Amino acid sequence: MKMNEKSPNPYIGTMDQLARIRTSVLDDGRGRGIRMADVDNGSGLRFTVLLDRGMDIGDASFNGVPFAYQTPVGLVHPAYFEPDGLRWLRSFGGGLMTGCGLRNVGSPEAENEMRADGPLGLHGRLSNTPAEEVSVSKGWKNDRYELSVTGTVCEVSFFGENLKLRRTVSTAMGDNSISICDSVTNCGVRSSPLMILYHINAGFPLLDESSVVEGKVKSTVPRTENAAAGIGEWGVCQPPTEGYAEQCFFHDVETDADGFARMSLRNSKSGLAMEVAYRKAELPYFTQWKMMGRQEYVMGLEPSNCHPDGQTAEKDGGTLKTIQPDETVEFRVRISFAAQRL
């Protein structure tokens, strides 16, 4: 039956019977107090937007199949965030998409006594900052029933930066994809570094030894000597391996006619697949994080506007992006799924 705003379904009393957004608050453990928005597009796609964790995407499933890797850390409220050094890992729960930035991505920075908030820790503050001005939207648009969650995440300091990220996470009935539309505005009076990375974390059952990473890759650079040793098999997945050391590869990916570059993870045995499409004009870099350890078994597909080596390394390499007062920069990412219904 074809439905639209002018021709509602006579068999239902509300569209929430078919597709909905439901907000809730966790009430247990270190996750207590986290606001969430659970989205169900009525077409097999379900995911959770973590409103109090930088508008990250937590759980995600398609046709009953979970796609996101979950760490043993679980969901942790930003009140427990430890920003220094590598302690970001103490609140990294994984999930489909963890936002990194807005002023540091990757390696933590050394102490800087001129910086009001101290050294920049691993992957910045974005994922551990609650959103404000949050809203949900459900309705017909051009014969599509669209569902979206929108919020603003601020990274601000007196005498320092004043950055505002406005994020909309959306899907529609009949779709197999999640769209992330971001705009970052410098609301301050001075320029600021701008670093952002979309830490997209694929896990089992999509990820196993039958999976391969694919894309129109023009060139690949290993991040470390350990990665260099495995560059010949960057797209091949191994079974969970005791003592596995993570490998990162920097891919230059060709764009399609729409300006988007695409990388995918496909499982030839199960038929499961996930594709990450990103607008390359604003996100010129792509990091593949390959972690094949026991219980630490995850493939990261990570578009970004920087390398994950910290602000100082980007500045020294001449690739650090900055945003000027009153300037707005937009980013677009789309995550698509394929799975037979369980």
PDB file of C-alpha atoms in Angstrom, residues 48-246:
ATOM      1  CA  THR A  48      20.317   4.604  19.083  1.00  0.00           C
ATOM      2  CA  VAL A  49      21.513   8.210  19.156  1.00  0.00           C
ATOM      3  CA  LEU A  50      23.365   8.935  22.402  1.00  0.00           C
ATOM      4  CA  LEU A  51      22.286  12.508  23.121  1.00  0.00           C
ATOM      5  CA  ASP A  52      24.596  12.962  26.094  1.00  0.00           C
ATOM      6  CA  ARG A  53      27.603  11.505  24.323  1.00  0.00           C
ATOM      7  CA  GLY A  54      28.144  14.021  21.564  1.00  0.00           C
ATOM      8  CA  MET A  55      25.243  12.687  19.461  1.00  0.00           C
ATOM      9  CA  ASP A  56      27.168   9.459  18.862  1.00  0.00           C
ATOM     10  CA  ILE A  57      25.396   6.402  17.445  1.00  0.00           C
ATOM     11  CA  GLY A  58      25.410   3.412  19.799  1.00  0.00           C
ATOM     12  CA  ASP A  59      23.542   0.218  18.936  1.00  0.00           C
ATOM     13  CA  ALA A  60      22.681  -0.328  15.273  1.00  0.00           C
ATOM     14  CA  SER A  61      20.969  -3.283  13.610  1.00  0.00           C
ATOM     15  CA  PHE A  62      19.447  -4.032  10.225  1.00  0.00           C
ATOM     16  CA  ASN A  63      16.920  -6.810   9.682  1.00  0.00           C
ATOM     17  CA  GLY A  64      17.670  -8.036  13.190  1.00  0.00           C
ATOM     18  CA  VAL A  65      21.445  -8.267  12.664  1.00  0.00           C
ATOM     19  CA  PRO A  66      23.701  -6.151  14.936  1.00  0.00           C
ATOM     20  CA  PHE A  67      26.463  -4.326  13.063  1.00  0.00           C
ATOM     21  CA  ALA A  68      28.296  -2.280  15.703  1.00  0.00           C
ATOM     22  CA  TYR A  69      31.188  -3.432  17.869  1.00  0.00           C
ATOM     23  CA  GLN A  70      30.665  -2.903  21.600  1.00  0.00           C
ATOM     24  CA  THR A  71      33.641  -2.654  23.971  1.00  0.00           C
ATOM     25  CA  PRO A  72      33.523  -4.132  27.489  1.00  0.00           C
ATOM     26  CA  VAL A  73      33.477  -0.563  28.836  1.00  0.00           C
ATOM     27  CA  GLY A  74      29.789  -0.079  28.033  1.00  0.00           C
ATOM     28  CA  LEU A  75      27.963   3.238  28.146  1.00  0.00           C
ATOM     29  CA  VAL A  76      29.615   5.776  30.447  1.00  0.00           C
ATOM     30  CA  HIS A  77      28.122   9.140  31.403  1.00  0.00           C
ATOM     31  CA  PRO A  78      30.306  12.164  30.531  1.00  0.00           C
ATOM     32  CA  ALA A  79      30.499  12.974  34.256  1.00  0.00           C
ATOM     33  CA  TYR A  80      33.049  10.150  34.501  1.00  0.00           C
ATOM     34  CA  PHE A  81      35.152  11.353  31.554  1.00  0.00           C
ATOM     35  CA  GLU A  82      38.914  11.420  32.140  1.00  0.00           C
ATOM     36  CA  PRO A  83      40.330  13.702  29.426  1.00  0.00           C
ATOM     37  CA  ASP A  84      44.083  13.299  29.947  1.00  0.00           C
ATOM     38  CA  GLY A  85      46.384  11.023  28.003  1.00  0.00           C
ATOM     39  CA  LEU A  86      44.854   7.747  26.872  1.00  0.00           C
ATOM     40  CA  ARG A  87      42.135   7.740  29.548  1.00  0.00           C
ATOM     41  CA  TRP A  88      39.503   8.439  26.873  1.00  0.00           C
ATOM     42  CA  LEU A  89      39.599   4.646  26.498  1.00  0.00           C
ATOM     43  CA  ARG A  90      37.978   4.299  29.931  1.00  0.00           C
ATOM     44  CA  SER A  91      34.746   5.696  28.492  1.00  0.00           C
ATOM     45  CA  PHE A  92      34.973   4.335  24.935  1.00  0.00           C
ATOM     46  CA  GLY A  93      32.017   2.001  24.538  1.00  0.00           C
ATOM     47  CA  GLY A  94      32.358   1.532  20.799  1.00  0.00           C
ATOM     48  CA  GLY A  95      28.979   1.601  19.095  1.00  0.00           C
ATOM     49  CA  LEU A  96      28.373   2.308  15.439  1.00  0.00           C
ATOM     50  CA  MET A  97      29.885   5.814  15.389  1.00  0.00           C
ATOM     51  CA  THR A  98      31.988   7.632  17.957  1.00  0.00           C
ATOM     52  CA  GLY A  99      32.777  11.262  17.210  1.00  0.00           C
ATOM     53  CA  CYS A 100      36.380  12.415  17.658  1.00  0.00           C
ATOM     54  CA  GLY A 101      37.403  16.095  17.857  1.00  0.00           C
ATOM     55  CA  LEU A 102      36.771  18.966  17.685  1.00  0.00           C
ATOM     56  CA  ARG A 103      40.329  20.173  18.352  1.00  0.00           C
ATOM     57  CA  ASN A 104      42.224  16.925  18.643  1.00  0.00           C
ATOM     58  CA  VAL A 105      42.016  13.555  16.922  1.00  0.00           C
ATOM     59  CA  GLY A 106      44.275  10.650  17.688  1.00  0.00           C
ATOM     60  CA  SER A 107      47.405  10.856  19.784  1.00  0.00           C
ATOM     61  CA  PRO A 108      47.243  12.842  23.028  1.00  0.00           C
ATOM     62  CA  GLU A 109      49.264  16.028  23.276  1.00  0.00           C
ATOM     63  CA  ALA A 110      52.000  16.891  25.753  1.00  0.00           C
ATOM     64  CA  GLU A 111      51.346  19.371  28.559  1.00  0.00           C
ATOM     65  CA  ASN A 112      50.903  22.968  27.397  1.00  0.00           C
ATOM     66  CA  GLU A 113      50.808  25.458  30.243  1.00  0.00           C
ATOM     67  CA  MET A 114      49.430  28.126  27.898  1.00  0.00           C
ATOM     68  CA  ARG A 115      46.305  26.063  27.261  1.00  0.00           C
ATOM     69  CA  ALA A 116      43.537  26.736  29.791  1.00  0.00           C
ATOM     70  CA  ASP A 117      42.222  23.168  29.829  1.00  0.00           C
ATOM     71  CA  GLY A 118      45.614  21.487  29.930  1.00  0.00           C
ATOM     72  CA  PRO A 119      46.892  18.931  27.398  1.00  0.00           C
ATOM     73  CA  LEU A 120      44.681  17.598  24.631  1.00  0.00           C
ATOM     74  CA  GLY A 121      43.798  13.978  25.306  1.00  0.00           C
ATOM     75  CA  LEU A 122      43.201  11.085  22.936  1.00  0.00           C
ATOM     76  CA  HIS A 123      40.466  11.878  20.388  1.00  0.00           C
ATOM     77  CA  GLY A 124      39.327  15.086  22.092  1.00  0.00           C
ATOM     78  CA  ARG A 125      36.154  15.883  24.040  1.00  0.00           C
ATOM     79  CA  LEU A 126      33.382  15.517  21.454  1.00  0.00           C
ATOM     80  CA  SER A 127      32.129  12.064  22.411  1.00  0.00           C
ATOM     81  CA  ASN A 128      31.998  12.997  26.094  1.00  0.00           C
ATOM     82  CA  THR A 129      30.019  16.231  25.769  1.00  0.00           C
ATOM     83  CA  PRO A 130      26.219  16.291  26.236  1.00  0.00           C
ATOM     84  CA  ALA A 131      24.162  17.783  23.428  1.00  0.00           C
ATOM     85  CA  GLU A 132      21.781  20.691  23.942  1.00  0.00           C
ATOM     86  CA  GLU A 133      18.918  22.142  21.904  1.00  0.00           C
ATOM     87  CA  VAL A 134      17.922  18.548  21.154  1.00  0.00           C
ATOM     88  CA  SER A 135      14.891  17.813  18.996  1.00  0.00           C
ATOM     89  CA  VAL A 136      13.340  14.859  17.186  1.00  0.00           C
ATOM     90  CA  SER A 137      11.353  15.048  13.971  1.00  0.00           C
ATOM     91  CA  LYS A 138       9.013  12.586  12.257  1.00  0.00           C
ATOM     92  CA  GLY A 139       6.963  13.363   9.194  1.00  0.00           C
ATOM     93  CA  TRP A 140       6.313  13.192   5.475  1.00  0.00           C
ATOM     94  CA  LYS A 141       8.548  15.039   3.036  1.00  0.00           C
ATOM     95  CA  ASN A 142       8.198  14.529  -0.713  1.00  0.00           C
ATOM     96  CA  ASP A 143       6.353  11.229  -0.163  1.00  0.00           C
ATOM     97  CA  ARG A 144       9.068   9.975   2.203  1.00  0.00           C
ATOM     98  CA  TYR A 145       8.448   9.420   5.893  1.00  0.00           C
ATOM     99  CA  GLU A 146      11.604  10.844   7.461  1.00  0.00           C
ATOM    100  CA  LEU A 147      12.899  10.460  10.999  1.00  0.00           C
ATOM    101  CA  SER A 148      15.678  12.611  12.440  1.00  0.00           C
ATOM    102  CA  VAL A 149      17.392  13.540  15.687  1.00  0.00           C
ATOM    103  CA  THR A 150      19.163  16.905  15.960  1.00  0.00           C
ATOM    104  CA  GLY A 151      21.328  18.445  18.658  1.00  0.00           C
ATOM    105  CA  THR A 152      24.105  20.961  19.309  1.00  0.00           C
ATOM    106  CA  VAL A 153      27.416  19.999  20.915  1.00  0.00           C
ATOM    107  CA  CYS A 154      29.620  22.844  22.168  1.00  0.00           C
ATOM    108  CA  GLU A 155      33.367  22.895  22.726  1.00  0.00           C
ATOM    109  CA  VAL A 156      34.022  26.199  24.444  1.00  0.00           C
ATOM    110  CA  SER A 157      36.435  27.804  26.894  1.00  0.00           C
ATOM    111  CA  PHE A 158      36.699  31.336  28.261  1.00  0.00           C
ATOM    112  CA  PHE A 159      39.678  32.997  26.536  1.00  0.00           C
ATOM    113  CA  GLY A 160      39.706  29.992  24.212  1.00  0.00           C
ATOM    114  CA  GLU A 161      37.724  28.271  21.493  1.00  0.00           C
ATOM    115  CA  ASN A 162      33.974  28.598  20.939  1.00  0.00           C
ATOM    116  CA  LEU A 163      32.955  25.855  18.524  1.00  0.00           C
ATOM    117  CA  LYS A 164      29.410  24.603  17.991  1.00  0.00           C
ATOM    118  CA  LEU A 165      28.623  21.369  16.181  1.00  0.00           C
ATOM    119  CA  ARG A 166      25.049  21.077  14.927  1.00  0.00           C
ATOM    120  CA  ARG A 167      24.366  17.420  14.098  1.00  0.00           C
ATOM    121  CA  THR A 168      21.371  15.749  12.474  1.00  0.00           C
ATOM    122  CA  VAL A 169      21.202  11.953  12.358  1.00  0.00           C
ATOM    123  CA  SER A 170      18.446  10.782  10.034  1.00  0.00           C
ATOM    124  CA  THR A 171      16.856   7.963   8.073  1.00  0.00           C
ATOM    125  CA  ALA A 172      13.545   7.325   6.318  1.00  0.00           C
ATOM    126  CA  MET A 173      11.012   4.540   6.005  1.00  0.00           C
ATOM    127  CA  GLY A 174      12.216   2.176   3.297  1.00  0.00           C
ATOM    128  CA  ASP A 175      15.876   3.171   3.675  1.00  0.00           C
ATOM    129  CA  ASN A 176      18.778   0.929   4.649  1.00  0.00           C
ATOM    130  CA  SER A 177      21.044   3.828   5.612  1.00  0.00           C
ATOM    131  CA  ILE A 178      21.789   6.413   8.299  1.00  0.00           C
ATOM    132  CA  SER A 179      22.801   9.941   7.274  1.00  0.00           C
ATOM    133  CA  ILE A 180      24.924  12.205   9.460  1.00  0.00           C
ATOM    134  CA  CYS A 181      24.776  15.893   8.548  1.00  0.00           C
ATOM    135  CA  ASP A 182      27.130  18.075  10.583  1.00  0.00           C
ATOM    136  CA  SER A 183      27.881  21.770  10.579  1.00  0.00           C
ATOM    137  CA  VAL A 184      30.602  23.265  12.774  1.00  0.00           C
ATOM    138  CA  THR A 185      30.532  27.009  13.423  1.00  0.00           C
ATOM    139  CA  ASN A 186      33.209  29.118  15.075  1.00  0.00           C
ATOM    140  CA  CYS A 187      31.154  31.381  17.328  1.00  0.00           C
ATOM    141  CA  GLY A 188      34.234  32.942  18.912  1.00  0.00           C
ATOM    142  CA  VAL A 189      36.523  35.862  18.148  1.00  0.00           C
ATOM    143  CA  ARG A 190      39.679  33.943  17.224  1.00  0.00           C
ATOM    144  CA  SER A 191      40.565  31.166  14.803  1.00  0.00           C
ATOM    145  CA  SER A 192      40.665  27.613  16.104  1.00  0.00           C
ATOM    146  CA  PRO A 193      42.046  24.269  14.986  1.00  0.00           C
ATOM    147  CA  LEU A 194      39.286  22.025  13.632  1.00  0.00           C
ATOM    148  CA  MET A 195      39.840  18.278  13.669  1.00  0.00           C
ATOM    149  CA  ILE A 196      37.036  15.752  13.237  1.00  0.00           C
ATOM    150  CA  LEU A 197      36.969  12.004  12.652  1.00  0.00           C
ATOM    151  CA  TYR A 198      34.001   9.641  12.398  1.00  0.00           C
ATOM    152  CA  HIS A 199      35.102   6.524  14.311  1.00  0.00           C
ATOM    153  CA  ILE A 200      32.776   3.943  12.696  1.00  0.00           C
ATOM    154  CA  ASN A 201      33.148   0.574  14.401  1.00  0.00           C
ATOM    155  CA  ALA A 202      32.063  -2.629  12.646  1.00  0.00           C
ATOM    156  CA  GLY A 203      31.874  -5.873  14.591  1.00  0.00           C
ATOM    157  CA  PHE A 204      30.702  -9.482  14.524  1.00  0.00           C
ATOM    158  CA  PRO A 205      28.744 -11.039  12.821  1.00  0.00           C
ATOM    159  CA  LEU A 206      29.544  -8.713   9.915  1.00  0.00           C
ATOM    160  CA  LEU A 207      33.204  -8.970  10.856  1.00  0.00           C
ATOM    161  CA  ASP A 208      34.914 -12.353  10.824  1.00  0.00           C
ATOM    162  CA  GLU A 209      37.591 -14.142   8.786  1.00  0.00           C
ATOM    163  CA  SER A 210      35.259 -14.197   5.758  1.00  0.00           C
ATOM    164  CA  SER A 211      35.124 -10.382   5.622  1.00  0.00           C
ATOM    165  CA  VAL A 212      37.024  -8.054   3.307  1.00  0.00           C
ATOM    166  CA  VAL A 213      37.462  -4.280   3.197  1.00  0.00           C
ATOM    167  CA  GLU A 214      36.845  -2.862  -0.284  1.00  0.00           C
ATOM    168  CA  GLY A 215      36.864   0.458  -2.079  1.00  0.00           C
ATOM    169  CA  LYS A 216      38.260   2.432  -5.003  1.00  0.00           C
ATOM    170  CA  VAL A 217      41.583   2.931  -3.266  1.00  0.00           C
ATOM    171  CA  LYS A 218      44.172   4.956  -5.185  1.00  0.00           C
ATOM    172  CA  SER A 219      46.968   4.619  -2.645  1.00  0.00           C
ATOM    173  CA  THR A 220      47.579   3.285   0.857  1.00  0.00           C
ATOM    174  CA  VAL A 221      50.095   4.366   3.500  1.00  0.00           C
ATOM    175  CA  PRO A 222      50.688   2.382   6.697  1.00  0.00           C
ATOM    176  CA  ARG A 223      50.679   4.387   9.912  1.00  0.00           C
ATOM    177  CA  THR A 224      53.366   2.366  11.721  1.00  0.00           C
ATOM    178  CA  GLU A 225      56.062  -0.232  11.065  1.00  0.00           C
ATOM    179  CA  ASN A 226      53.680  -2.858  12.393  1.00  0.00           C
ATOM    180  CA  ALA A 227      51.068  -1.777   9.848  1.00  0.00           C
ATOM    181  CA  ALA A 228      53.706  -1.756   7.103  1.00  0.00           C
ATOM    182  CA  ALA A 229      54.344  -5.433   7.791  1.00  0.00           C
ATOM    183  CA  GLY A 230      50.672  -6.161   7.110  1.00  0.00           C
ATOM    184  CA  ILE A 231      50.038  -3.790   4.223  1.00  0.00           C
ATOM    185  CA  GLY A 232      49.755  -6.640   1.724  1.00  0.00           C
ATOM    186  CA  GLU A 233      46.685  -7.892   3.593  1.00  0.00           C
ATOM    187  CA  TRP A 234      45.092  -4.618   4.690  1.00  0.00           C
ATOM    188  CA  GLY A 235      41.726  -5.698   3.271  1.00  0.00           C
ATOM    189  CA  VAL A 236      41.826  -9.254   4.612  1.00  0.00           C
ATOM    190  CA  CYS A 237      40.390 -10.181   8.012  1.00  0.00           C
ATOM    191  CA  GLN A 238      41.918 -12.761  10.332  1.00  0.00           C
ATOM    192  CA  PRO A 239      40.147 -14.709  13.100  1.00  0.00           C
ATOM    193  CA  PRO A 240      40.474 -13.334  16.653  1.00  0.00           C
ATOM    194  CA  THR A 241      44.180 -13.541  17.441  1.00  0.00           C
ATOM    195  CA  GLU A 242      45.887 -13.582  20.832  1.00  0.00           C
ATOM    196  CA  GLY A 243      48.269 -10.642  21.257  1.00  0.00           C
ATOM    197  CA  TYR A 244      47.273  -8.917  18.019  1.00  0.00           C
ATOM    198  CA  ALA A 245      48.675  -5.376  17.716  1.00  0.00           C
ATOM    199  CA  GLU A 246      46.391  -2.871  16.001  1.00  0.00           C
TER     200      GLU A 246
END
